[in-house]
mmCIF file of C-alpha atoms in Angstrom:
data_model
loop_
_atom_site.group_PDB
_atom_site.id
_atom_site.type_symbol
_atom_site.label_atom_id
_atom_site.label_comp_id
_atom_site.label_asym_id
_atom_site.label_seq_id
_atom_site.Cartn_x
_atom_site.Cartn_y
_atom_site.Cartn_z
ATOM 1 C CA MET A 14 91.420 77.895 86.484
ATOM 2 C CA ARG A 15 88.801 78.483 83.910
ATOM 3 C CA SER A 16 88.745 75.780 81.281
ATOM 4 C CA SER A 17 89.106 76.592 77.569
ATOM 5 C CA HIS A 18 85.563 75.291 77.044
ATOM 6 C CA GLN A 19 84.236 77.698 79.603
ATOM 7 C CA ARG A 20 86.264 80.531 78.133
ATOM 8 C CA ARG A 21 84.961 79.763 74.620
ATOM 9 C CA GLU A 22 81.355 79.598 75.860
ATOM 10 C CA ARG A 23 81.866 82.933 77.656
ATOM 11 C CA ASP A 24 83.424 84.568 74.671
ATOM 12 C CA ARG A 25 80.645 83.540 72.368
ATOM 13 C CA THR A 26 77.943 84.898 74.604
ATOM 14 C CA ASN A 27 80.054 88.093 74.906
ATOM 15 C CA ALA A 28 80.261 88.299 71.086
ATOM 16 C CA VAL A 29 76.480 88.246 70.928
ATOM 17 C CA LEU A 30 76.415 91.067 73.560
ATOM 18 C CA HIS A 31 78.971 93.001 71.552
ATOM 19 C CA ALA A 32 76.812 92.710 68.441
ATOM 20 C CA LEU A 33 73.979 94.230 70.349
ATOM 21 C CA LEU A 34 76.242 96.951 71.465
ATOM 22 C CA GLN A 35 77.338 97.776 68.027
ATOM 23 C CA LEU A 36 73.695 97.881 66.722
ATOM 24 C CA GLY A 37 72.987 100.556 69.303
ATOM 25 C CA PRO A 38 69.717 101.358 71.255
ATOM 26 C CA GLY A 39 66.233 100.131 70.088
ATOM 27 C CA PRO A 40 64.960 96.654 69.145
ATOM 28 C CA HIS A 41 66.961 94.510 66.523
ATOM 29 C CA LYS A 42 65.933 91.470 64.582
ATOM 30 C CA SER A 43 67.707 88.097 65.243
ATOM 31 C CA ARG A 44 69.236 88.018 61.734
ATOM 32 C CA GLU A 45 70.737 91.539 62.226
ATOM 33 C CA ILE A 46 72.415 90.415 65.383
ATOM 34 C CA THR A 47 73.554 87.080 63.809
ATOM 35 C CA ALA A 48 75.114 89.065 60.819
ATOM 36 C CA ARG A 49 77.640 90.623 63.303
ATOM 37 C CA THR A 50 78.698 87.360 64.833
ATOM 38 C CA THR A 51 80.593 84.132 63.870
ATOM 39 C CA MET A 52 77.606 82.004 64.703
ATOM 40 C CA ASP A 53 74.588 80.792 62.986
ATOM 41 C CA GLU A 54 71.164 82.049 64.018
ATOM 42 C CA ASP A 55 70.181 79.176 66.264
ATOM 43 C CA GLU A 56 73.165 79.589 68.384
ATOM 44 C CA VAL A 57 72.737 83.295 68.540
ATOM 45 C CA ARG A 58 69.138 82.839 69.714
ATOM 46 C CA ARG A 59 70.309 80.453 72.401
ATOM 47 C CA ARG A 60 72.851 82.997 73.655
ATOM 48 C CA LEU A 61 70.251 85.809 73.540
ATOM 49 C CA LEU A 62 68.163 83.743 75.802
ATOM 50 C CA GLN A 63 71.034 83.413 78.221
ATOM 51 C CA LEU A 64 71.367 87.241 78.190
ATOM 52 C CA PHE A 65 67.631 87.508 78.545
ATOM 53 C CA LYS A 66 67.669 85.174 81.649
ATOM 54 C CA ALA A 67 70.485 87.340 83.101
ATOM 55 C CA LYS A 68 68.432 90.427 82.442
ATOM 56 C CA VAL A 69 70.870 91.975 80.152
ATOM 57 C CA CYS A 70 68.430 92.213 77.297
ATOM 58 C CA TYR A 71 64.802 91.650 76.715
ATOM 59 C CA ARG A 72 62.290 90.905 73.868
ATOM 60 C CA PRO A 73 59.968 93.844 73.125
ATOM 61 C CA ARG A 74 58.195 91.721 70.585
ATOM 62 C CA PHE A 75 58.585 88.309 68.878
ATOM 63 C CA GLY A 76 61.851 87.963 66.869
ATOM 64 C CA TYR A 77 63.320 91.320 68.258
ATOM 65 C CA TRP A 78 65.820 91.849 71.044
ATOM 66 C CA GLU A 79 66.940 94.932 72.867
ATOM 67 C CA LEU A 80 69.515 95.798 75.500
ATOM 68 C CA ARG A 81 68.231 96.729 78.943
ATOM 69 C CA PRO A 82 69.342 100.197 80.181
ATOM 70 C CA THR A 83 72.098 99.799 82.846
ATOM 71 C CA PRO A 84 71.011 101.615 86.005
ATOM 72 C CA ALA A 85 73.930 103.431 87.750
ATOM 73 C CA ARG A 86 74.710 102.462 91.281
ATOM 74 C CA PRO A 87 73.871 105.162 93.879
ATOM 75 C CA THR A 88 77.504 105.754 94.335
ATOM 76 C CA ASP A 89 78.256 106.284 90.643
ATOM 77 C CA THR A 90 78.439 109.594 88.954
ATOM 78 C CA PRO A 91 75.162 109.955 87.001
ATOM 79 C CA GLY A 92 75.302 110.916 83.449
ATOM 80 C CA LEU A 93 78.893 109.982 82.787
ATOM 81 C CA VAL A 94 78.212 106.968 80.703
ATOM 82 C CA HIS A 95 76.124 107.312 77.586
ATOM 83 C CA PRO A 96 72.667 105.841 78.389
ATOM 84 C CA SER A 97 72.304 103.869 75.179
ATOM 85 C CA THR A 98 75.355 101.681 75.654
ATOM 86 C CA THR A 99 76.018 98.383 77.390
ATOM 87 C CA PRO A 100 79.681 97.471 77.514
ATOM 88 C CA LEU A 101 81.199 94.040 77.119
ATOM 89 C CA LEU A 102 81.528 92.182 80.412
ATOM 90 C CA ASP A 103 85.199 91.693 79.852
ATOM 91 C CA ALA A 104 85.674 95.521 79.187
ATOM 92 C CA THR A 105 84.173 96.212 82.486
ATOM 93 C CA LEU A 106 86.602 93.796 84.153
ATOM 94 C CA LEU A 107 89.493 95.486 82.420
ATOM 95 C CA LEU A 108 88.522 98.932 83.680
ATOM 96 C CA GLU A 109 88.050 97.594 87.085
ATOM 97 C CA GLY A 110 91.432 96.030 87.058
ATOM 98 C CA ILE A 111 93.092 99.155 85.941
ATOM 99 C CA HIS A 112 91.231 101.106 88.685
ATOM 100 C CA SER A 113 92.397 98.845 91.312
ATOM 101 C CA ARG A 114 96.006 99.224 90.280
ATOM 102 C CA THR A 115 96.020 102.927 89.902
ATOM 103 C CA GLU A 116 93.248 104.143 92.284
ATOM 104 C CA GLN A 117 92.242 106.538 89.558
ATOM 105 C CA VAL A 118 88.984 107.022 87.606
ATOM 106 C CA VAL A 119 89.090 104.917 84.482
ATOM 107 C CA LEU A 120 86.977 105.625 81.314
ATOM 108 C CA LEU A 121 86.297 103.761 78.092
ATOM 109 C CA HIS A 122 85.270 105.794 75.090
ATOM 110 C CA THR A 123 84.295 104.709 71.532
ATOM 111 C CA TYR A 124 83.463 106.916 68.657
ATOM 112 C CA PHE A 125 80.507 107.776 66.331
ATOM 113 C CA PRO A 126 81.913 107.929 62.741
ATOM 114 C CA VAL A 127 79.024 109.924 61.296
ATOM 115 C CA THR A 128 79.265 112.815 63.954
ATOM 116 C CA ALA A 129 83.056 112.327 64.573
ATOM 117 C CA GLU A 130 82.433 112.281 68.348
ATOM 118 C CA ARG A 131 83.838 110.249 71.114
ATOM 119 C CA VAL A 132 81.415 108.745 73.575
ATOM 120 C CA CYS A 133 81.833 107.236 77.049
ATOM 121 C CA ILE A 134 80.459 103.692 77.141
ATOM 122 C CA ALA A 135 81.925 102.438 80.501
ATOM 123 C CA ALA A 136 83.712 103.715 83.666
ATOM 124 C CA ALA A 137 85.386 102.486 86.878
ATOM 125 C CA GLY A 138 86.134 104.395 90.076
ATOM 126 C CA THR A 139 83.531 107.151 89.535
ATOM 127 C CA HIS A 140 82.416 106.856 93.108
ATOM 128 C CA ASP A 141 85.515 109.029 93.954
ATOM 129 C CA VAL A 142 84.199 111.678 96.287
ATOM 130 C CA ARG A 143 86.490 114.465 94.988
ATOM 131 C CA LEU A 144 85.392 113.866 91.400
ATOM 132 C CA ARG A 145 81.782 113.759 92.259
ATOM 133 C CA ARG A 146 82.038 117.122 94.201
ATOM 134 C CA GLU A 147 84.050 118.908 91.363
ATOM 135 C CA LEU A 148 81.705 117.632 88.645
ATOM 136 C CA ALA A 149 78.679 118.854 90.595
ATOM 137 C CA PHE A 150 80.210 122.379 90.627
ATOM 138 C CA THR A 151 81.611 122.430 87.115
ATOM 139 C CA HIS A 152 78.649 123.204 84.636
ATOM 140 C CA GLY A 153 78.717 120.883 81.617
ATOM 141 C CA ALA A 154 81.719 118.808 82.712
ATOM 142 C CA VAL A 155 79.703 115.565 82.910
ATOM 143 C CA ASP A 156 78.274 116.141 79.374
ATOM 144 C CA ARG A 157 81.727 116.831 77.808
ATOM 145 C CA LEU A 158 83.242 113.818 79.427
ATOM 146 C CA ARG A 159 80.440 111.606 78.135
ATOM 147 C CA ARG A 160 80.339 113.068 74.606
ATOM 148 C CA ALA A 161 82.515 115.574 72.627
ATOM 149 C CA PRO A 162 84.175 115.953 69.259
ATOM 150 C CA LEU A 163 87.012 113.448 68.588
ATOM 151 C CA ASP A 164 89.720 116.236 68.572
ATOM 152 C CA SER A 165 88.613 117.664 71.948
ATOM 153 C CA ASP A 166 90.935 115.771 74.241
ATOM 154 C CA ALA A 167 93.094 112.737 74.796
ATOM 155 C CA PRO A 168 90.487 109.891 74.367
ATOM 156 C CA GLY A 169 89.418 111.139 70.935
ATOM 157 C CA LEU A 170 92.960 112.060 69.881
ATOM 158 C CA ALA A 171 94.248 108.621 70.778
ATOM 159 C CA MET A 172 91.577 107.217 68.454
ATOM 160 C CA LEU A 173 91.964 109.893 65.726
ATOM 161 C CA ALA A 174 95.732 109.413 65.442
ATOM 162 C CA ASN A 175 95.222 105.705 64.697
ATOM 163 C CA LEU A 176 92.193 105.850 62.462
ATOM 164 C CA ALA A 177 94.097 107.406 59.477
ATOM 165 C CA GLY A 178 96.016 105.107 57.124
ATOM 166 C CA HIS A 179 99.740 104.615 57.664
ATOM 167 C CA ASP A 180 100.606 106.695 54.622
ATOM 168 C CA ALA A 181 98.142 109.447 55.492
ATOM 169 C CA PRO A 182 99.629 112.816 56.468
ATOM 170 C CA LEU A 183 99.047 113.760 60.075
ATOM 171 C CA ARG A 184 99.236 116.841 62.240
ATOM 172 C CA GLU A 185 102.404 116.929 64.355
ATOM 173 C CA ASP A 186 100.435 116.288 67.523
ATOM 174 C CA LEU A 187 98.745 113.270 66.092
ATOM 175 C CA ARG A 188 101.884 111.952 64.707
ATOM 176 C CA GLN A 189 103.515 112.037 67.980
ATOM 177 C CA ILE A 190 100.501 110.323 69.631
ATOM 178 C CA ARG A 191 100.554 107.580 67.057
ATOM 179 C CA SER A 192 104.189 107.061 67.708
ATOM 180 C CA ALA A 193 103.962 106.874 71.551
ATOM 181 C CA GLN A 194 100.512 105.174 71.483
ATOM 182 C CA VAL A 195 99.539 107.374 74.383
ATOM 183 C CA ALA A 196 97.758 110.861 74.509
ATOM 184 C CA LEU A 197 97.839 113.354 77.452
ATOM 185 C CA THR A 198 95.616 116.431 77.593
ATOM 186 C CA GLU A 199 93.677 118.533 79.943
ATOM 187 C CA SER A 200 90.167 117.178 80.594
ATOM 188 C CA PRO A 201 86.767 119.044 80.456
ATOM 189 C CA LEU A 202 87.034 119.143 84.340
ATOM 190 C CA PRO A 203 89.535 121.980 85.231
ATOM 191 C CA GLY A 204 92.524 120.775 87.275
ATOM 192 C CA TRP A 205 92.120 117.120 85.935
ATOM 193 C CA ILE A 206 94.000 115.425 83.125
ATOM 194 C CA LEU A 207 93.323 112.577 80.695
ATOM 195 C CA VAL A 208 95.808 109.984 79.819
ATOM 196 C CA SER A 209 94.485 107.697 76.994
ATOM 197 C CA VAL A 210 95.626 104.651 74.996
ATOM 198 C CA PRO A 211 93.939 103.275 71.788
ATOM 199 C CA VAL A 212 92.194 99.895 71.818
ATOM 200 C CA ARG A 213 92.088 97.920 68.650
ATOM 201 C CA ARG A 214 89.538 95.322 69.840
ATOM 202 C CA LEU A 215 87.396 95.252 72.832
ATOM 203 C CA PRO A 216 88.074 92.241 75.161
ATOM 204 C CA GLY A 217 85.654 89.370 74.226
ATOM 205 C CA ALA A 218 84.873 90.910 70.782
ATOM 206 C CA PRO A 219 85.500 88.666 67.585
ATOM 207 C CA ALA A 220 88.911 88.758 65.823
ATOM 208 C CA ILE A 221 89.322 88.079 62.187
ATOM 209 C CA PRO A 222 92.438 86.140 61.292
ATOM 210 C CA GLY A 223 94.872 87.966 59.013
ATOM 211 C CA ALA A 224 93.027 91.261 59.297
ATOM 212 C CA GLU A 225 94.671 94.289 60.924
ATOM 213 C CA PRO A 226 92.169 95.512 63.536
ATOM 214 C CA ARG A 227 91.065 99.148 63.391
ATOM 215 C CA VAL A 228 90.973 101.268 66.560
ATOM 216 C CA VAL A 229 87.506 100.976 68.071
ATOM 217 C CA ALA A 230 87.952 102.749 71.514
ATOM 218 C CA ALA A 231 90.302 104.320 73.992
ATOM 219 C CA VAL A 232 90.904 103.620 77.631
ATOM 220 C CA SER A 233 91.656 106.613 79.762
ATOM 221 C CA ILE A 234 92.731 107.511 83.286
ATOM 222 C CA LEU A 235 91.090 110.757 84.554
ATOM 223 C CA ALA A 236 93.308 112.039 87.406
ATOM 224 C CA PRO A 237 93.970 115.217 89.336
ATOM 225 C CA ASP A 238 96.767 117.215 87.635
ATOM 226 C CA HIS A 239 99.662 117.572 89.997
ATOM 227 C CA GLY A 240 102.304 118.143 87.337
ATOM 228 C CA GLN A 241 103.427 114.558 87.776
ATOM 229 C CA GLY A 242 104.887 114.252 84.201
ATOM 230 C CA ASP A 243 106.647 110.987 83.973
ATOM 231 C CA PRO A 244 104.290 109.041 86.302
ATOM 232 C CA LEU A 245 101.363 109.972 84.116
ATOM 233 C CA ILE A 246 103.084 108.579 81.057
ATOM 234 C CA ALA A 247 103.620 105.464 83.131
ATOM 235 C CA TYR A 248 99.856 105.128 83.355
ATOM 236 C CA GLY A 249 99.806 104.968 79.683
ATOM 237 C CA ARG A 250 102.270 102.063 79.514
ATOM 238 C CA LEU A 251 100.225 100.269 82.261
ATOM 239 C CA MET A 252 96.946 100.737 80.404
ATOM 240 C CA GLY A 253 98.474 99.556 77.150
ATOM 241 C CA ASN A 254 99.718 96.430 78.745
ATOM 242 C CA ALA A 255 96.450 95.763 80.618
ATOM 243 C CA VAL A 256 94.526 96.273 77.335
ATOM 244 C CA GLN A 257 96.700 93.842 75.425
ATOM 245 C CA ALA A 258 96.658 91.143 78.152
ATOM 246 C CA ALA A 259 92.795 91.475 78.323
ATOM 247 C CA ILE A 260 92.507 91.018 74.625
ATOM 248 C CA GLU A 261 94.757 88.089 74.373
ATOM 249 C CA SER A 262 92.955 86.196 77.174
ATOM 250 C CA SER A 263 89.475 86.622 75.620
ATOM 251 C CA VAL A 264 90.047 85.794 71.907
ATOM 252 C CA VAL A 265 87.061 84.941 69.657
ATOM 253 C CA ILE A 266 88.004 83.926 66.181
ATOM 254 C CA ALA A 267 85.722 85.197 63.422
ATOM 255 C CA HIS A 268 85.871 83.476 59.988
ATOM 256 C CA HIS A 269 85.824 85.714 56.899
ATOM 257 C CA ARG A 270 82.551 84.263 55.602
ATOM 258 C CA PHE A 271 80.830 85.427 58.754
ATOM 259 C CA ALA A 272 82.499 88.757 59.285
ATOM 260 C CA ALA A 273 80.220 91.911 58.937
ATOM 261 C CA PRO A 274 81.467 94.065 56.055
ATOM 262 C CA GLN A 275 83.812 96.933 57.078
ATOM 263 C CA ALA A 276 82.519 100.446 56.685
ATOM 264 C CA ALA A 277 84.126 102.358 53.977
#
């Protein structure tokens, strides 16, 4: 069993990776990365060197760090994951775990507040032969699964329903999604549906004591629509439980004095 020290070391390195993911594509100064973690600059540099040795990031010039693009495996569906993103390692394990239990395609979306779009940042099970065939014959489906307005389908709606304040008025469909904590809609791929649950913290990302976490992502199952009804809702419960277990097993505590300021 992994010791608490090993888990703490892994989670701190993952927190630096999460900071790079939040900053987005392009080179970033060490102090910008440090500002998004719980650690001092020396420790962040040490963990950046670990990521550098693992070929997760590189140094385009002195004092700057940048994520390496993640090449898709030959069996993966090209273009489904946004090219500028590198997900947390624990999030990838979460998706693979859900895929192994359901044998369905699993997607992880986050959102861009400025453009109000949801963006796919990780996926599991996309080597599915039927999925690849139907995506190849459906013009624009890959693009719309990768990036679309928040109110387009289940991943965005699952986040949208939980982003508004508790006292804010909601449309009836968003109110029902918030109550059930699961969204189910048709997908951009005809004949396939999306079942999504909100994620309030990515596994391995820092948690601030006493602060209610905002929704940052949505985990979804993309499955052929056979009119299954209740079994599809059961996928939602399974994903919700898996997300909670993954978060609780990879907690990084962030102290308030180190926490990055919340966006208004």
